[in-house]
Coordinates of C-alpha atoms in Angstrom, one line a residue:
Chain A
X1 CA 83.7 114.6 138.5
X2 CA 80.6 114.8 137.4
X3 CA 79.3 111.9 135.5
X4 CA 76.8 112.2 132.7
X5 CA 72.9 113.3 133.1
X6 CA 72.4 113.0 136.4
X7 CA 68.2 111.8 136.3
X8 CA 66.9 115.1 137.9
X9 CA 68.9 116.3 135.4
X10 CA 67.2 115.1 132.4
X11 CA 65.5 118.7 130.3
X12 CA 62.4 120.1 130.5
X13 CA 62.1 122.6 128.4
X14 CA 58.9 124.1 127.4
X15 CA 58.3 122.0 123.5
X16 CA 56.2 120.8 121.0
X17 CA 55.1 118.1 122.5
X18 CA 53.6 119.9 125.2
X19 CA 50.3 120.2 122.9
X20 CA 49.7 116.8 123.0
X21 CA 50.7 115.6 126.2
X22 CA 53.5 113.5 125.2
X23 CA 56.5 113.0 127.0
X24 CA 59.7 111.1 125.8
X25 CA 61.5 108.9 127.8
X26 CA 65.3 109.2 128.9
X27 CA 68.4 107.7 129.7
X28 CA 70.4 108.9 132.5
X29 CA 72.6 108.2 135.6
X30 CA 70.9 108.2 139.7
X31 CA 73.1 109.9 142.5
X32 CA 74.7 105.9 142.4
X33 CA 75.5 106.3 138.8
X34 CA 73.1 103.5 138.6
X35 CA 71.1 103.8 134.5
X36 CA 67.3 104.3 135.0
X37 CA 65.2 106.3 132.9
X38 CA 63.0 109.4 133.4
X39 CA 61.0 111.2 131.5
X40 CA 61.3 114.8 129.9
X41 CA 59.1 117.0 128.2
X42 CA 61.5 118.4 125.3
X43 CA 64.8 119.8 125.3
X44 CA 65.9 123.8 123.5
X45 CA 68.1 122.6 121.8
X46 CA 65.9 120.1 119.6
X47 CA 63.0 122.0 119.7
X48 CA 65.0 124.9 118.2
X49 CA 65.9 122.6 115.6
X50 CA 62.4 121.2 114.7
X51 CA 60.4 124.9 114.7
X52 CA 63.2 126.0 112.4
X53 CA 62.0 123.3 110.3
X54 CA 58.6 123.7 110.4
X55 CA 59.5 127.1 109.2
X56 CA 61.3 126.5 106.5
X57 CA 58.8 124.1 105.2
X58 CA 55.6 126.8 105.6
X59 CA 58.2 129.3 103.7
X60 CA 58.2 127.0 100.5
X61 CA 54.7 126.2 101.2
X62 CA 53.3 130.1 100.4
X63 CA 56.2 130.2 98.0
X64 CA 54.9 127.5 96.2
X65 CA 51.4 129.1 96.5
X66 CA 52.6 131.6 95.0
X67 CA 53.8 130.4 92.3
X68 CA 50.4 128.5 91.5
X69 CA 48.7 132.2 92.3
X70 CA 51.2 133.2 89.2
X71 CA 50.0 131.1 87.1
X72 CA 54.3 129.4 87.0
X73 CA 53.5 126.0 88.1
X74 CA 50.3 123.7 88.7
X75 CA 48.7 123.6 91.8
X76 CA 50.3 120.0 92.3
X77 CA 53.6 121.1 93.8
X78 CA 51.6 123.7 96.2
X79 CA 50.0 120.2 97.5
X80 CA 53.2 118.3 97.4
X81 CA 54.9 120.9 99.7
X82 CA 51.7 121.1 102.0
X83 CA 51.5 117.6 102.7
X84 CA 55.5 118.0 103.6
X85 CA 56.4 115.9 100.4
X86 CA 59.4 115.8 97.9
X87 CA 58.9 114.7 94.4
X88 CA 60.4 111.0 94.9
X89 CA 57.4 110.8 97.9
X90 CA 54.5 111.7 96.1
X91 CA 55.5 110.0 92.9
X92 CA 55.4 107.1 95.4
X93 CA 52.5 107.6 96.7
X94 CA 50.5 108.5 93.2
X95 CA 52.4 105.6 91.6
X96 CA 53.2 107.7 88.6
X97 CA 57.1 108.2 87.6
X98 CA 59.1 111.1 89.0
X99 CA 59.6 113.0 85.5
X100 CA 55.7 112.1 84.5
X101 CA 54.8 113.6 87.8
X102 CA 57.2 116.6 87.6
X103 CA 56.1 117.1 84.1
X104 CA 52.7 117.8 85.4
X105 CA 53.4 120.1 87.8
X106 CA 53.5 122.7 84.9
X107 CA 50.8 124.4 84.2
X108 CA 49.7 123.8 80.4
X109 CA 50.4 119.7 80.8
X110 CA 48.0 119.7 84.3
X111 CA 45.2 120.7 82.6
X112 CA 45.5 118.6 79.5
X113 CA 45.6 116.2 82.7
X114 CA 42.3 113.2 82.3
X115 CA 40.3 112.7 85.4
X116 CA 41.8 109.5 86.2
X117 CA 44.8 110.7 86.9
X118 CA 43.4 114.0 88.1
X119 CA 41.8 111.3 90.7
X120 CA 44.7 110.0 91.7
X121 CA 46.1 112.9 93.1
X122 CA 42.9 114.2 94.6
X123 CA 42.7 110.7 96.7
X124 CA 46.4 111.3 97.9
X125 CA 45.8 115.1 99.4
X126 CA 42.2 113.5 100.0
X127 CA 40.6 116.7 98.3
X128 CA 38.1 116.6 95.1
X129 CA 39.3 116.8 91.5
X130 CA 37.4 120.8 91.5
X131 CA 39.6 121.9 94.7
X132 CA 42.6 120.0 92.7
X133 CA 42.1 122.5 90.2
X134 CA 41.4 125.4 92.1
X135 CA 44.0 128.5 91.5
X136 CA 43.4 130.7 93.9
X137 CA 44.2 129.2 97.3
Chain B
X1 CA 39.6 90.4 121.6
X2 CA 41.6 92.1 124.2
X3 CA 45.0 90.6 125.2
X4 CA 46.9 90.6 127.8
X5 CA 49.4 92.7 126.7
X6 CA 51.7 94.8 128.8
X7 CA 52.7 98.3 127.4
X8 CA 56.4 99.5 128.7
X9 CA 57.1 103.2 127.3
X10 CA 60.9 103.1 125.4
X11 CA 63.0 105.6 124.0
X12 CA 63.2 104.0 121.1
X13 CA 60.3 102.1 118.3
X14 CA 62.0 99.3 117.1
X15 CA 63.7 98.3 120.9
X16 CA 60.8 98.4 122.8
X17 CA 58.5 96.6 120.8
X18 CA 61.0 93.4 120.9
X19 CA 61.4 94.3 124.8
X20 CA 57.8 94.0 125.1
X21 CA 57.1 91.0 123.2
X22 CA 59.4 89.8 124.6
X23 CA 58.2 89.9 128.4
X24 CA 55.0 88.9 126.7
X25 CA 56.5 85.6 125.8
X26 CA 58.0 85.0 129.1
X27 CA 61.7 87.0 129.1
X28 CA 61.9 90.0 130.7
X29 CA 64.7 92.2 128.5
X30 CA 65.3 95.5 129.2
X31 CA 65.2 98.0 126.2
X32 CA 69.7 98.7 126.3
X33 CA 69.6 94.5 126.4
X34 CA 68.1 94.9 122.4
X35 CA 70.0 97.4 121.5
X36 CA 73.0 96.4 122.7
X37 CA 73.0 92.5 121.8
X38 CA 70.9 93.9 118.0
X39 CA 74.4 96.2 117.6
X40 CA 72.1 99.2 117.2
X41 CA 74.5 101.9 117.7
X42 CA 76.0 103.2 114.9
X43 CA 76.8 106.5 113.3
X44 CA 76.4 107.2 109.2
X45 CA 76.0 109.7 106.8
X46 CA 74.4 108.4 103.8
X47 CA 75.7 110.7 101.1
X48 CA 73.2 111.4 97.8
X49 CA 70.2 110.8 99.6
X50 CA 68.3 114.1 101.1
X51 CA 64.9 113.9 103.8
X52 CA 63.7 117.0 104.5
X53 CA 65.9 118.5 101.9
X54 CA 68.7 117.7 103.7
X55 CA 71.2 115.6 104.1
X56 CA 71.0 112.4 105.7
X57 CA 73.2 110.9 108.8
X58 CA 72.2 108.4 111.2
X59 CA 72.7 107.1 114.6
X60 CA 71.5 103.6 114.7
X61 CA 71.4 100.4 112.8
X62 CA 68.8 100.0 110.0
X63 CA 65.4 99.8 110.7
X64 CA 64.2 95.9 111.3
X65 CA 68.3 95.2 111.4
X66 CA 68.1 95.3 115.6
X67 CA 65.3 92.6 116.2
X68 CA 66.9 90.1 113.5
X69 CA 70.3 90.0 114.9
X70 CA 69.0 90.5 118.4
X71 CA 66.6 87.1 117.7
X72 CA 69.9 85.2 116.0
X73 CA 71.7 86.2 118.8
X74 CA 69.3 84.8 121.8
X75 CA 68.2 81.6 119.6
X76 CA 65.0 83.5 118.9
X77 CA 62.9 82.7 116.0
X78 CA 61.0 85.6 113.9
X79 CA 58.2 85.0 111.2
X80 CA 58.0 88.6 108.8
X81 CA 55.5 88.8 106.2
X82 CA 55.0 92.1 103.9
X83 CA 52.0 92.2 101.6
X84 CA 50.7 93.6 97.8
X85 CA 46.8 93.6 98.5
X86 CA 45.3 95.5 101.7
X87 CA 43.1 92.7 102.4
X88 CA 45.1 90.4 102.8
X89 CA 47.6 92.3 105.0
X90 CA 44.1 93.1 107.5
X91 CA 43.2 89.2 107.2
X92 CA 46.3 88.1 108.3
X93 CA 46.5 90.7 111.2
X94 CA 43.0 89.6 112.6
X95 CA 44.1 86.2 112.1
X96 CA 47.0 86.5 114.6
X97 CA 44.8 88.4 116.8
X98 CA 42.4 85.7 116.8
X99 CA 44.7 83.8 117.8
X100 CA 45.8 86.2 121.1
X101 CA 49.4 86.6 119.3
X102 CA 50.6 90.1 119.7
X103 CA 52.5 91.1 116.5
X104 CA 54.6 93.6 115.5
X105 CA 54.2 96.1 112.8
X106 CA 56.2 98.6 110.7
X107 CA 53.7 101.8 109.9
X108 CA 54.8 105.3 108.5
X109 CA 54.7 108.3 110.9
X110 CA 52.8 111.2 108.5
X111 CA 49.1 109.5 109.3
X112 CA 49.2 108.6 112.6
X113 CA 46.4 110.9 114.1
X114 CA 48.0 110.3 118.0
X115 CA 51.7 112.4 117.1
X116 CA 52.1 115.8 117.7
X117 CA 51.7 117.1 114.1
X118 CA 55.0 119.1 114.3
X119 CA 56.4 115.6 114.5
X120 CA 54.1 114.2 111.5
X121 CA 57.0 113.5 108.6
X122 CA 57.4 111.1 105.9
X123 CA 59.3 108.6 108.1
X124 CA 58.1 105.2 107.5
X125 CA 60.4 103.1 109.8
X126 CA 58.3 103.0 113.1
X127 CA 57.1 100.5 115.1
X128 CA 54.2 99.5 117.1
X129 CA 52.2 96.4 119.0
X130 CA 48.7 95.5 118.1
X131 CA 47.6 93.6 120.9
X132 CA 44.0 93.5 120.4
X133 CA 40.9 95.0 118.3
X134 CA 38.0 95.8 120.4
X135 CA 34.6 97.4 118.7
X136 CA 36.2 97.9 115.4
X137 CA 39.2 99.7 117.6
X138 CA 42.4 98.4 116.8
X139 CA 44.5 98.6 120.1
X140 CA 47.7 100.2 120.2
X141 CA 50.6 99.9 122.1
X142 CA 53.4 102.3 120.8
X143 CA 56.6 101.9 122.6
X144 CA 57.4 105.9 122.5
X145 CA 54.0 106.6 124.4
X146 CA 53.5 106.9 127.7
X147 CA 50.2 104.8 127.3
X148 CA 48.2 102.6 124.7
X149 CA 45.9 104.1 122.8
X150 CA 44.2 102.5 119.6
X151 CA 43.2 103.3 115.8
X152 CA 40.9 102.7 113.8
X153 CA 40.7 100.0 110.3
X154 CA 41.2 103.0 108.3
X155 CA 43.7 105.4 110.1
X156 CA 45.6 101.5 110.6
X157 CA 45.8 100.8 107.1
X158 CA 46.9 104.3 105.8
X159 CA 50.0 103.9 108.1
X160 CA 50.6 100.4 107.1
X161 CA 50.3 101.4 103.6
X162 CA 53.0 104.4 104.1
X163 CA 54.4 105.7 100.9
X164 CA 58.1 106.2 100.2
X165 CA 61.6 105.7 102.0
X166 CA 61.4 102.3 103.4
X167 CA 57.2 101.8 103.0
X168 CA 56.5 99.6 104.6
X169 CA 54.2 97.1 102.4
X170 CA 51.9 96.2 105.8
X171 CA 54.9 94.2 107.7
X172 CA 54.0 92.5 110.3
X173 CA 56.4 90.4 112.5
X174 CA 56.2 88.3 116.0
X175 CA 58.8 85.7 116.9
X176 CA 57.1 82.2 116.7
X177 CA 59.8 79.4 118.7
X178 CA 62.3 80.6 121.8
X179 CA 64.4 78.3 123.1
X180 CA 64.1 77.3 127.0
X181 CA 66.5 79.7 128.4
X182 CA 67.9 83.3 127.0
X183 CA 71.6 82.7 126.5
X184 CA 72.6 86.0 126.8
X185 CA 76.5 85.8 127.9
X186 CA 77.1 84.9 124.3
X187 CA 74.6 86.9 122.2
X188 CA 76.3 90.2 124.5
X189 CA 79.9 89.3 123.3
X190 CA 78.3 89.0 119.4
X191 CA 76.6 92.5 120.2
X192 CA 79.4 94.2 121.3
X193 CA 81.6 92.9 119.1
X194 CA 79.5 93.7 116.2
X195 CA 79.1 97.4 117.0
X196 CA 83.3 97.7 117.5
X197 CA 83.7 96.1 114.1
X198 CA 81.1 98.6 112.4
X199 CA 82.2 101.8 114.4
X200 CA 85.6 101.6 113.4
X201 CA 84.8 100.4 109.6
X202 CA 87.6 101.3 106.6
X203 CA 84.4 103.0 105.3
X204 CA 85.0 106.9 104.6
X205 CA 81.0 107.3 105.8
X206 CA 80.4 104.6 108.9
X207 CA 81.2 104.8 112.7
X208 CA 84.4 107.5 113.7
X209 CA 85.4 108.0 109.6
X210 CA 81.7 109.2 109.4
X211 CA 81.4 111.6 111.8
X212 CA 84.9 113.3 110.6
X213 CA 83.2 113.2 107.4
X214 CA 80.8 115.1 109.0
X215 CA 82.9 117.7 110.7
X216 CA 83.9 118.1 107.1
X217 CA 81.2 118.9 105.7
X218 CA 80.3 121.4 108.7
X219 CA 82.9 123.2 108.0
X220 CA 82.6 123.3 103.9
X221 CA 78.5 124.2 104.5
X222 CA 78.4 127.8 105.5
X223 CA 80.9 128.5 102.3
X224 CA 79.3 125.7 99.6
X225 CA 75.9 126.1 100.8
X226 CA 75.6 129.7 102.2
X227 CA 74.4 130.4 106.1
X228 CA 70.8 129.4 105.5
X229 CA 71.1 125.9 104.2
X230 CA 74.3 125.4 106.5
X231 CA 72.0 125.9 109.5
X232 CA 68.9 124.0 107.9
X233 CA 71.6 121.2 107.8
X234 CA 72.9 121.5 111.2
X235 CA 69.2 121.6 112.5
X236 CA 69.1 118.6 110.9
X237 CA 72.1 116.5 112.6
X238 CA 70.4 117.5 116.0
X239 CA 67.3 116.4 114.8
X240 CA 68.6 113.1 114.0
X241 CA 70.4 112.8 117.5
X242 CA 68.3 114.4 120.0
X243 CA 64.5 113.5 118.3
X244 CA 62.2 111.2 120.3
X245 CA 64.0 108.3 120.3
X246 CA 67.1 108.1 121.0
X247 CA 66.7 108.3 124.3
X248 CA 69.7 111.5 124.5
X249 CA 73.3 112.0 123.3
X250 CA 72.3 110.1 120.2
X251 CA 71.1 106.3 121.7
X252 CA 74.7 107.1 123.8
X253 CA 73.3 106.9 126.6
X254 CA 71.0 104.4 125.9
X255 CA 74.6 101.7 124.9
X256 CA 76.3 103.2 128.2
X257 CA 73.5 101.3 129.9
X258 CA 73.5 98.5 128.0
X259 CA 76.9 97.9 128.9
X260 CA 76.9 98.4 133.0
X261 CA 73.6 96.2 132.8
X262 CA 76.3 93.9 130.6
X263 CA 79.3 94.2 132.8
X264 CA 77.3 93.1 135.6
X265 CA 76.4 89.8 134.3
X266 CA 78.9 89.2 132.9
X267 CA 81.4 90.0 136.1
X268 CA 83.0 92.3 134.0
X269 CA 84.4 95.3 135.7
X270 CA 86.3 96.6 132.1
X271 CA 82.5 97.0 130.8
X272 CA 80.8 98.7 133.7
X273 CA 84.0 101.4 133.2
X274 CA 83.8 101.6 130.0
X275 CA 79.8 102.2 130.3
X276 CA 80.9 105.9 132.9
X277 CA 82.9 106.4 129.8
X278 CA 80.0 106.1 127.4
X279 CA 77.8 108.3 129.0
X280 CA 80.8 110.8 129.5
X281 CA 80.5 110.8 125.3
X282 CA 76.9 110.9 125.1
X283 CA 77.5 114.1 127.2
X284 CA 80.1 115.2 124.4
X285 CA 77.0 114.5 122.0
X286 CA 74.8 116.8 124.5
X287 CA 77.0 119.4 124.3
X288 CA 77.8 119.1 120.9
X289 CA 74.2 119.8 120.5
X290 CA 73.9 123.3 122.4
X291 CA 76.4 124.6 121.0
X292 CA 75.3 123.9 116.9
X293 CA 71.8 125.2 118.2
X294 CA 73.6 128.6 119.4
X295 CA 74.3 128.6 115.3
X296 CA 71.1 128.1 114.0
X297 CA 69.1 129.5 116.7
X298 CA 69.5 132.9 115.0
X299 CA 67.8 132.6 111.5
X300 CA 69.6 136.0 109.9
X301 CA 72.4 135.3 107.5
X302 CA 75.8 136.7 109.8
X303 CA 76.9 134.2 111.3
X304 CA 80.6 133.4 111.8
X305 CA 82.3 130.9 109.6
X306 CA 84.4 130.0 112.7
X307 CA 81.5 129.1 114.8
X308 CA 81.0 125.9 112.3
X309 CA 85.0 125.4 112.4
X310 CA 84.3 124.8 116.6
X311 CA 81.6 122.9 116.5
X312 CA 83.3 120.9 114.0
X313 CA 86.2 120.6 115.9
X314 CA 84.0 119.3 118.8
X315 CA 82.5 116.4 116.3
X316 CA 86.4 115.7 115.5
X317 CA 87.0 115.3 119.5
X318 CA 83.7 112.6 120.0
X319 CA 85.3 111.1 116.8
X320 CA 88.8 110.5 118.3
X321 CA 87.1 110.0 121.7
X322 CA 84.9 106.5 119.7
X323 CA 87.6 105.5 118.1
X324 CA 89.7 105.1 121.5
X325 CA 86.1 103.6 123.3
X326 CA 85.6 101.1 120.8
X327 CA 89.5 99.6 120.7
X328 CA 89.5 99.1 124.4
X329 CA 85.7 97.7 124.2
X330 CA 86.9 95.2 122.0
X331 CA 89.7 94.5 124.3
X332 CA 87.5 94.0 126.8
X333 CA 85.3 91.5 126.0

């Protein structure tokens, strides 16, 4: 009976790690059944999962972009998606209650925000207030 | 200043930081030993919480707790500090480096410049060691990286004060006192007992029961959520199980390595046998990942429901095996 993942069976599939010249450490057994470690360049089942997650994220970003262009939401929502955030994360970064951030997604409310609040958002997204206010993304 | 610190790559960041800090202080301990004594192995489904718009399962104990348990069990003391103020956090770090004391830091991953873009998510429980400062750059030993690296003051401040769930708040930690000799034997037994208790816990979302719960959900998702979302959820489970840090098979291989090392140390042949068994269970987790990826690799909306039933059955089989396994392990020590 073959037992466990052998050192020479540690998957070396193409993955997103390659671009950063990055290898991860895996545990595997050698020919005597002794545990040892081996570097792996990646494994397809998880590369597919990661790529799907990124694709789903990009879909969210472009859907949000369209909503901004259609003036249905404020650009805040788009930048939140662009930075892979969700509402609790964004609220925590700007230090504003979640329900208030959610209100700021409404274009009319967003327009009435003062510079101090806008600056908070702009700082988190690392852009200027002018950039933040543009709806022609 | 630069402290003479030996960087050794690990599978998981927390174990790696602990193992490397221990080595620096003259005690050689392996990553699996830290993981096993700290009772790192677990399975939990966290209901009501969503990360990346998908349910959360975890294959390991809560961030930070592995080191805390390891320290208590082998008799070392750790100092931990969190900060409200960015300047104080920096000052405390610099003081320690000034004293030639390498420290562990909890950081967020999203703004780590040396991570591949695709891996930069808002995950705040990453760990690294800072072992010096040179020309305004902090010298960084990140255990999941092959080699050491560096960060500017601004970059380090950003990751130390990342926001969101598990916000690190500048969290800094390091061992402060050590026993004359590490008493691994007793610590190993305590670690194993704890893991058995966790995995057999009578809680519906934890351990073996948690695995069964997830299997049940997987059967439901295609009907209740639709194929697209079901596949997104399934992909997330596999990522939690296999992404950087688990050493493969949702930490099961690391745990098998620990049992092997422990078996030799305690002269306990049963542990050696159980190590082999755990390896086989790790293989089953890998099989589950392969089968799950067959489902989510085509993103069309037409996946036969019986495919979800199939992977759910694989999980239930794993749950049964692990239940038997941890009962045996409990008796073996």
